């Protein structure tokens, strides 16, 4: 019996069709790695291809390592000659031999992210760019995006003509690239770009590698960017034996530069391409696959296909809607414990998937209390994240100032220009006088060895003392908001305009939500009490090591994985998809989010639970969101649990207002930390104004907000010299705001 007899008919076709361009559309769980490894074996054993002429390329070292191991086990002798590598490793090997033809030395240095930041900081200083306005990370992001699209500094400059901001970016790009060349260095994007440039400019080198790689296989083709597309196209140009494997329905890395058109337009580039669909799934039950198929079918930009399986139909998808996110976390924790204690399951068979890292906090806290072992993948413990530790260090310093580590952590956050030498002398003084580090800072004027540096220390001490005087009447959450605003912590992150900065802002928002929730749950909330609670929750060192733990991760991190039991949490419009995506004018943004939902659903093998909450605290503000449109795209016949409680797709303004009024009686008014922290400024406005503002609308009227769009006013509450207005917006759910800041217009 041949090893190929174990493949299904479509897998066999993908293995046996070796000549010319081939597009393998491999649905989730359809055995694509198995196809690629068997294809390599078939080329050698049945077609007589020299292993030297075969290339298999993918994205991660883990994927490349797994492919190498499986090819070695199938092929045996000679398999080491097959080139199995990642894109970047492939390009490094080529450039080490030939980059001298581009004017570089072959011993070039590869700059990592930290090296890039240092270089960019120097360039901004050299070009006299104010990095408080134009962030180094923002420039690096623009340059990376340009390189993904093979846009050179010269072309970028031409395109920027007449646009002041882009002209500044062009100047930085030119200087950055010149500095790299001067230093004989490449960044990670350059590894691809320079290899493409080498092939385009040197026919001899290109011909050598075209002869070397006569059979090319590319995994995860839907994740390739424009530069990687051109790299592969050049390599395959001579023999055209190019086999790409991917799934357009799992293209979820647009934010990293992935271009879905590479896989969608493959047949336009190669009109003679054979297209083979792998639709048989070996992972999930048919009910799970039917749910995934029904969701992704709503996308327009895709190749038609539908997953099916020989597995049993399985249980219906368990859909649960809760009043609050806390109830959601309670339910999931209890359900996991039940699976383990009553049904003989394992913690390691359970995964909780969510849209943003900030959502992990409630689950972390619930699991610690419930003694459920867990591990966060693609992130770190919520309270161990830098931005959270920074802000908690401020609170600790304000609380008693005896935590030297906390004081040292924030003495230069934000940067205050207090040097290491000065801090060392303060520490020496503290040790000599038997003082804490903060006490020594307060006595900086008495430390003769620090000279004028004492003037830089004084504002920090004054700030901490001022915050201490406000603790009792501000409370924890408003104290935290004032720290954030006065230090400019969030403002600096917003100025970066990067995905990383946005994620950090979301974590800060979640910390404020935690502070507000603490104040609501305690009769006599105190700063010390809040810090004590956080310390207990964050202490997870006693959790057992090993593989038997619940996995928490974002949906992006989950791609390529599978679990018997999957929980998709926070499935609400406004969370997933996000309200920014909902109000976007670009329909491709919603399609990308829908693909992400498809990825989440297809991670489940036997049991899928989808949860959402009617109200959830985001950025310290209680928001009321509808069930995610993606959940509504799943036929109710596939749903168990509370399927019939789903909100109808076209909920009326009247019903939205009624649901809001029912919920609002249980929740205190809370305001966002964004937009210069509306609640604090609104209170300031109310105390400083002499005349009460006049409203041109009333309850029941239709109004328009410049950011949230149109909605219906459901409640107006008089408060001082301002009004607290509640609006059920059509696209982003129900929100509260002060009238003076909302600037609502009647429509």
Coordinates of N, CA, C and O in Angstrom, one line a residue, residues 150 192-193 195-201 206-207 209-211 213 216 227-240 242 270:
X150 N 7.4 47.8 -1.8 CA 8.6 48.0 -2.7 C 8.7 49.5 -3.2 O 9.1 49.8 -4.3
X192 N 14.0 41.3 2.5 CA 13.2 41.0 1.3 C 13.4 42.0 0.2 O 13.7 41.6 -1.0
X193 N 13.4 43.3 0.5 CA 13.5 44.3 -0.5 C 14.8 44.2 -1.3 O 14.9 44.3 -2.5
X195 N 16.8 41.6 -1.7 CA 16.8 40.4 -2.5 C 16.1 40.6 -3.8 O 16.6 40.2 -4.8
X196 N 14.9 41.2 -3.7 CA 14.2 41.5 -4.9 C 15.0 42.5 -5.8 O 15.1 42.3 -7.0
X197 N 15.6 43.5 -5.2 CA 16.5 44.4 -5.9 C 17.6 43.7 -6.6 O 18.0 43.9 -7.8
X198 N 18.2 42.7 -5.9 CA 19.3 42.0 -6.4 C 18.9 41.2 -7.7 O 19.6 41.2 -8.7
X199 N 17.7 40.5 -7.6 CA 17.2 39.7 -8.7 C 16.9 40.6 -9.9 O 17.1 40.2 -11.0
X200 N 16.3 41.7 -9.6 CA 15.9 42.6 -10.7 C 17.1 43.2 -11.4 O 17.0 43.5 -12.6
X201 N 18.2 43.4 -10.7 CA 19.4 44.1 -11.3 C 20.5 43.2 -11.7 O 21.4 43.7 -12.4
X206 N 20.0 35.9 -10.5 CA 18.6 35.5 -10.7 C 18.6 34.1 -11.4 O 17.9 33.2 -10.9
X207 N 19.4 34.0 -12.5 CA 19.4 32.7 -13.2 C 19.9 31.6 -12.4 O 19.4 30.4 -12.4
X209 N 19.6 31.1 -9.1 CA 18.6 30.7 -8.2 C 17.3 30.1 -8.9 O 16.6 29.3 -8.3
X210 N 17.1 30.6 -10.1 CA 16.0 30.0 -10.8 C 16.3 28.5 -11.2 O 15.4 27.7 -11.2
X211 N 17.6 28.3 -11.5 CA 18.0 26.9 -11.8 C 18.0 26.1 -10.6 O 17.7 24.9 -10.6
X213 N 16.1 26.5 -7.8 CA 14.7 26.2 -7.3 C 13.8 26.0 -8.5 O 13.0 26.9 -8.9
X216 N 9.0 25.1 -6.5 CA 8.8 26.0 -5.4 C 7.4 25.8 -4.7 O 6.4 25.8 -5.5
X227 N 6.1 42.7 -1.5 CA 7.6 42.4 -1.8 C 7.8 40.9 -1.8 O 8.5 40.4 -2.7
X228 N 7.1 40.2 -1.0 CA 7.3 38.7 -1.0 C 6.7 38.1 -2.2 O 7.2 37.1 -2.8
X229 N 5.6 38.7 -2.7 CA 5.0 38.2 -4.0 C 6.0 38.4 -5.1 O 6.1 37.4 -5.9
X230 N 6.6 39.5 -5.2 CA 7.6 39.7 -6.3 C 8.8 38.8 -6.2 O 9.4 38.4 -7.2
X231 N 9.2 38.6 -4.9 CA 10.4 37.7 -4.7 C 10.0 36.3 -5.3 O 10.9 35.7 -6.1
X232 N 8.9 35.7 -4.9 CA 8.5 34.4 -5.4 C 8.3 34.4 -6.9 O 8.7 33.5 -7.6
X233 N 7.7 35.4 -7.4 CA 7.4 35.5 -8.9 C 8.7 35.5 -9.7 O 8.8 34.8 -10.7
X234 N 9.7 36.2 -9.2 CA 11.0 36.3 -9.9 C 11.6 34.9 -9.9 O 12.2 34.4 -10.9
X235 N 11.6 34.2 -8.7 CA 12.2 32.9 -8.6 C 11.6 31.9 -9.5 O 12.2 31.0 -10.1
X236 N 10.3 32.0 -9.7 CA 9.5 30.9 -10.4 C 9.4 31.2 -11.9 O 8.8 30.5 -12.6
X237 N 9.9 32.4 -12.3 CA 9.7 32.9 -13.7 C 10.2 31.9 -14.8 O 9.5 31.8 -15.8
X238 N 11.2 31.2 -14.5 CA 11.9 30.4 -15.6 C 11.1 29.0 -15.8 O 10.8 28.7 -16.9
X239 N 10.9 28.3 -14.7 CA 10.3 27.0 -14.8 C 8.8 27.0 -14.5 O 8.1 26.0 -14.9
X240 N 8.3 28.0 -13.8 CA 6.9 28.1 -13.5 C 6.3 27.0 -12.7 O 5.1 26.8 -12.7
X242 N 5.4 26.5 -9.7 CA 5.1 27.2 -8.5 C 3.8 26.7 -7.9 O 2.7 26.7 -8.5
X270 N -1.3 33.9 -13.4 CA -1.0 32.6 -14.0 C -2.3 32.0 -14.6 O -2.9 31.2 -13.9

